[in-house]
JSON list of C-alpha atoms in Angstrom, two decimals:
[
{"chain": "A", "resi": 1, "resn": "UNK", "atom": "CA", "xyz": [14.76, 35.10, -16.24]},
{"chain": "A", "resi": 2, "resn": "UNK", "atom": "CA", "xyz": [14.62, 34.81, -12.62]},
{"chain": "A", "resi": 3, "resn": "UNK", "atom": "CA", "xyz": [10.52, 34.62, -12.36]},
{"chain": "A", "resi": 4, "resn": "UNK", "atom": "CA", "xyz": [10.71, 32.42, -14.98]},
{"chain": "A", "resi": 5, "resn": "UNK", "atom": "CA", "xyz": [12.99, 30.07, -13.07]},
{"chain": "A", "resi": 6, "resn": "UNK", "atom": "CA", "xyz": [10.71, 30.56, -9.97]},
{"chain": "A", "resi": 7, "resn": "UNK", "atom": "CA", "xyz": [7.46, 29.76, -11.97]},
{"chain": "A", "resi": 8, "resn": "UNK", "atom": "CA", "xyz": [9.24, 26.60, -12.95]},
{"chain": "A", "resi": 9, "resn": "UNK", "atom": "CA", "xyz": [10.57, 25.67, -9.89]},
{"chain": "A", "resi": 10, "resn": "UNK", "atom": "CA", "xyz": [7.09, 26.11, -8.35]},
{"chain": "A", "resi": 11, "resn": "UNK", "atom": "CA", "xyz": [5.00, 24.36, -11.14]},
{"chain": "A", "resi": 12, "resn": "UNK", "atom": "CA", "xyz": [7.99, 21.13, -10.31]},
{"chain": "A", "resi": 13, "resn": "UNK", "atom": "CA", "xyz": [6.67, 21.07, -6.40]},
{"chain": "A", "resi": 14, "resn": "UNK", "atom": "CA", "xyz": [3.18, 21.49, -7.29]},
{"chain": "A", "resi": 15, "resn": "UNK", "atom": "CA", "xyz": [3.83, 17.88, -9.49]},
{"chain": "A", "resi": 16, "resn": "UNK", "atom": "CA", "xyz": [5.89, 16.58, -6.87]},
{"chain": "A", "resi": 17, "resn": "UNK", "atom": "CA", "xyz": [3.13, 16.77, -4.39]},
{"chain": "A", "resi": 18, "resn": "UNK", "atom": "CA", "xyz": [0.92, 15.98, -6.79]},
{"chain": "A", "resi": 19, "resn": "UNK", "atom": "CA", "xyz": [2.58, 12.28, -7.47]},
{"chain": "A", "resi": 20, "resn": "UNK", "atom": "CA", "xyz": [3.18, 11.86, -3.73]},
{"chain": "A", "resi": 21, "resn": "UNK", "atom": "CA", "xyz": [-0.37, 12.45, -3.61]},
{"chain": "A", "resi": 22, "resn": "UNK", "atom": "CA", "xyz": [-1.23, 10.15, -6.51]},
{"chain": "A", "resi": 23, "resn": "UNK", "atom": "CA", "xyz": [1.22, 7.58, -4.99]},
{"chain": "A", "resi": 24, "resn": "UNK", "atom": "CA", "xyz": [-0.50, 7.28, -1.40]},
{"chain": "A", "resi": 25, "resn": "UNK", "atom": "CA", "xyz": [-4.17, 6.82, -3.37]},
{"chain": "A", "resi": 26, "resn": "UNK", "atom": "CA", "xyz": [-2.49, 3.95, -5.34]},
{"chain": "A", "resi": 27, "resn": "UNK", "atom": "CA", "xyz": [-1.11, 2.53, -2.40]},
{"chain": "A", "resi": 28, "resn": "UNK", "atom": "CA", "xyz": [-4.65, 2.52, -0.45]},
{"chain": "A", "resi": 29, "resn": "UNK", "atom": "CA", "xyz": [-6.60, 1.57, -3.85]},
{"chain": "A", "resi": 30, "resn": "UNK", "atom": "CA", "xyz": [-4.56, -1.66, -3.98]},
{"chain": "A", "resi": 31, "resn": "UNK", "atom": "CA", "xyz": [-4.36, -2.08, -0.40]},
{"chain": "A", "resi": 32, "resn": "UNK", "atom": "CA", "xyz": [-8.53, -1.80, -0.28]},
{"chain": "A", "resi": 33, "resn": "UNK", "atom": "CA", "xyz": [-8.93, -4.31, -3.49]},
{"chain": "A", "resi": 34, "resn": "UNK", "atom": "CA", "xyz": [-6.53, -6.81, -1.50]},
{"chain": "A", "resi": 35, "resn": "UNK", "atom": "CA", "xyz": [-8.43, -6.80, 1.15]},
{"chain": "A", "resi": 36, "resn": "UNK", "atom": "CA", "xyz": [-11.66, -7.25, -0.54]},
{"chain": "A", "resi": 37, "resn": "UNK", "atom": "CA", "xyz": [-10.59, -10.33, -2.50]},
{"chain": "A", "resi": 38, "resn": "UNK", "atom": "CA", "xyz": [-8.60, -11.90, 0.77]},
{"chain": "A", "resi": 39, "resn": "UNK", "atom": "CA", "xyz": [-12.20, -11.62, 2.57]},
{"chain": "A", "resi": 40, "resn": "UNK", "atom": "CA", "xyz": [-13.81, -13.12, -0.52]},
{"chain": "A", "resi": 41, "resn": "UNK", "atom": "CA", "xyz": [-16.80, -11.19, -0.58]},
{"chain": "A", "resi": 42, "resn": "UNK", "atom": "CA", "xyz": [-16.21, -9.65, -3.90]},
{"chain": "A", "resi": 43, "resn": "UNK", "atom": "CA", "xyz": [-14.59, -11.56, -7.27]},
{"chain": "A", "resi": 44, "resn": "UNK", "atom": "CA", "xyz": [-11.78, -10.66, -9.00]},
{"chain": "A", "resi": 45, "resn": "UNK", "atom": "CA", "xyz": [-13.87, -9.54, -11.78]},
{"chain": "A", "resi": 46, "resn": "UNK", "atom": "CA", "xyz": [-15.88, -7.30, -9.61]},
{"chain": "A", "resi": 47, "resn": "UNK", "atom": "CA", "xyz": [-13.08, -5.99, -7.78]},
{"chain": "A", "resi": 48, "resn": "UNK", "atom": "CA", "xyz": [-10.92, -4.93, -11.32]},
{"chain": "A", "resi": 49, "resn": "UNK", "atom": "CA", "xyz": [-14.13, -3.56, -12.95]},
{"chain": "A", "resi": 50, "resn": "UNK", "atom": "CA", "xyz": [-14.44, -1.52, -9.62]},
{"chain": "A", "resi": 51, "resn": "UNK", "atom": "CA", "xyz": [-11.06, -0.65, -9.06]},
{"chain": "A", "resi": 52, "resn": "UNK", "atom": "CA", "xyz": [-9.49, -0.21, -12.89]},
{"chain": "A", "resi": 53, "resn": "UNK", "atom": "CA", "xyz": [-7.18, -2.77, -11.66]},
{"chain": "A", "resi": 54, "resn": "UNK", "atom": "CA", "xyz": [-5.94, -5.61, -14.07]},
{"chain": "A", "resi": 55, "resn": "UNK", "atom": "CA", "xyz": [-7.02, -9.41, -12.51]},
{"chain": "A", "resi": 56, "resn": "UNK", "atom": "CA", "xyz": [-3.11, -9.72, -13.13]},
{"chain": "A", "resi": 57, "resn": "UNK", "atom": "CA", "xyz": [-2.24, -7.28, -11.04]},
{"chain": "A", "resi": 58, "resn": "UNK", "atom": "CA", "xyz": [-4.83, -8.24, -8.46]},
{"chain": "A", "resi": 59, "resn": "UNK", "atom": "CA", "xyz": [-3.67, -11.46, -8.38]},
{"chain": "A", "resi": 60, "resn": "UNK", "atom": "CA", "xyz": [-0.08, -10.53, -7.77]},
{"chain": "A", "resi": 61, "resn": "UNK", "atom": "CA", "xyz": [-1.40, -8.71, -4.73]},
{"chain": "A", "resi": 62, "resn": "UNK", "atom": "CA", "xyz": [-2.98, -11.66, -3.13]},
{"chain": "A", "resi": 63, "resn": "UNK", "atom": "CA", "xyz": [0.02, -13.85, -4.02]},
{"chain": "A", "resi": 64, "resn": "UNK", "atom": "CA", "xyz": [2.13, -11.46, -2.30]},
{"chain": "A", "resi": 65, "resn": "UNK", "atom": "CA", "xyz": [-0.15, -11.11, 0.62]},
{"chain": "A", "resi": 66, "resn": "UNK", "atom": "CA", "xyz": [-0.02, -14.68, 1.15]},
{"chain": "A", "resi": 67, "resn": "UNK", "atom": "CA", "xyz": [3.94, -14.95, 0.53]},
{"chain": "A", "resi": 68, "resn": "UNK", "atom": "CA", "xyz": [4.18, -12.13, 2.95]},
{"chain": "A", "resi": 69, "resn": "UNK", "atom": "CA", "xyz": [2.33, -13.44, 5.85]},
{"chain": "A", "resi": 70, "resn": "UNK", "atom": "CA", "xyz": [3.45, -16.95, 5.29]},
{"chain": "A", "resi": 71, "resn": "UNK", "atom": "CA", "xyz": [7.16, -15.53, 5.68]},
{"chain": "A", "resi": 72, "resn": "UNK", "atom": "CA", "xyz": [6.44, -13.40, 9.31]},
{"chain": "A", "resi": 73, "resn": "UNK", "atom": "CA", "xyz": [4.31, -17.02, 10.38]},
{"chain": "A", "resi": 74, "resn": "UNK", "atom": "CA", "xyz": [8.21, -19.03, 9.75]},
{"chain": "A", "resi": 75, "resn": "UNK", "atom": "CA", "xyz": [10.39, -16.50, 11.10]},
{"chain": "A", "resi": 76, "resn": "UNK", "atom": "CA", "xyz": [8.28, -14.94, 13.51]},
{"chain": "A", "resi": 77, "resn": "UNK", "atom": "CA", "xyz": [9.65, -14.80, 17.25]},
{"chain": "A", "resi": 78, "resn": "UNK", "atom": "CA", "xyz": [6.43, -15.52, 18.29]},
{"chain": "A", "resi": 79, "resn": "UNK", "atom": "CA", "xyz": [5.25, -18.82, 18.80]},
{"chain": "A", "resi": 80, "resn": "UNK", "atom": "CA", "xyz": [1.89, -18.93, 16.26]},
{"chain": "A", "resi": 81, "resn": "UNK", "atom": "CA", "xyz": [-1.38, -19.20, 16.47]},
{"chain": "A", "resi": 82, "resn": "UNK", "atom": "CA", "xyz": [-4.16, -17.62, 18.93]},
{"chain": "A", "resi": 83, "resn": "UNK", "atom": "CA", "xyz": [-3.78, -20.08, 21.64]},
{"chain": "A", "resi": 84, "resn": "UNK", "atom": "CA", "xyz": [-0.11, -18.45, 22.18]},
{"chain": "A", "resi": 85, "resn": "UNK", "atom": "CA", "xyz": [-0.30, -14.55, 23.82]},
{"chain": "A", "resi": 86, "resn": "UNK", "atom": "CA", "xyz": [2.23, -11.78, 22.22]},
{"chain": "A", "resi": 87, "resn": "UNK", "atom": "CA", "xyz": [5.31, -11.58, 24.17]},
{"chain": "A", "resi": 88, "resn": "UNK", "atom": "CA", "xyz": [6.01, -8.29, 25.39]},
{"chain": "A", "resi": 89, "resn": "UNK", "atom": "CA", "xyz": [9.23, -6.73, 24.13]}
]
């Protein structure tokens, strides 16, 4: 019973990696179609047909990309825009 046990156990970490794994590629697949549609060189068609990505989805992604940087530009210690440099922290 015990190498039956172990088999299991092993064939669970192999799937664990396995949906990190799967996780990460998600991650940069989504991160990669947002940044093709925010640099508007590609159409949301073009950009689900390539990606297997839903236009819903895609367009959740820029929505959030916008809500996301629009909240770091209002609470932001920095004072915005390019004329202003960083300040060191």
């Amino acid at each position: 019973m015990n190498a039956e046990l172990d088999q299991l156990r092993s064939l669970a970490r192999v799937i664990e990696a396995a949906e990190a794994t799967l996780d990460a590629a998600y991650g940069a697949l989504r991160g990669s179609a947002s940044a093709l549609l925010a640099g508007g060189s590609s159409s949301l068609a073009e950009v689900s047909e390539a990606s297997g990505l839903c236009e819903g989805e895609l367009l959740d992604l820029l929505t959030l990309g916008v809500e996301d940087i629009a909240f770091e530009r209002t609470f932001s210690q920095e004072p915005p825009g390019p004329d202003h440099p960083a300040r060191e922290r």
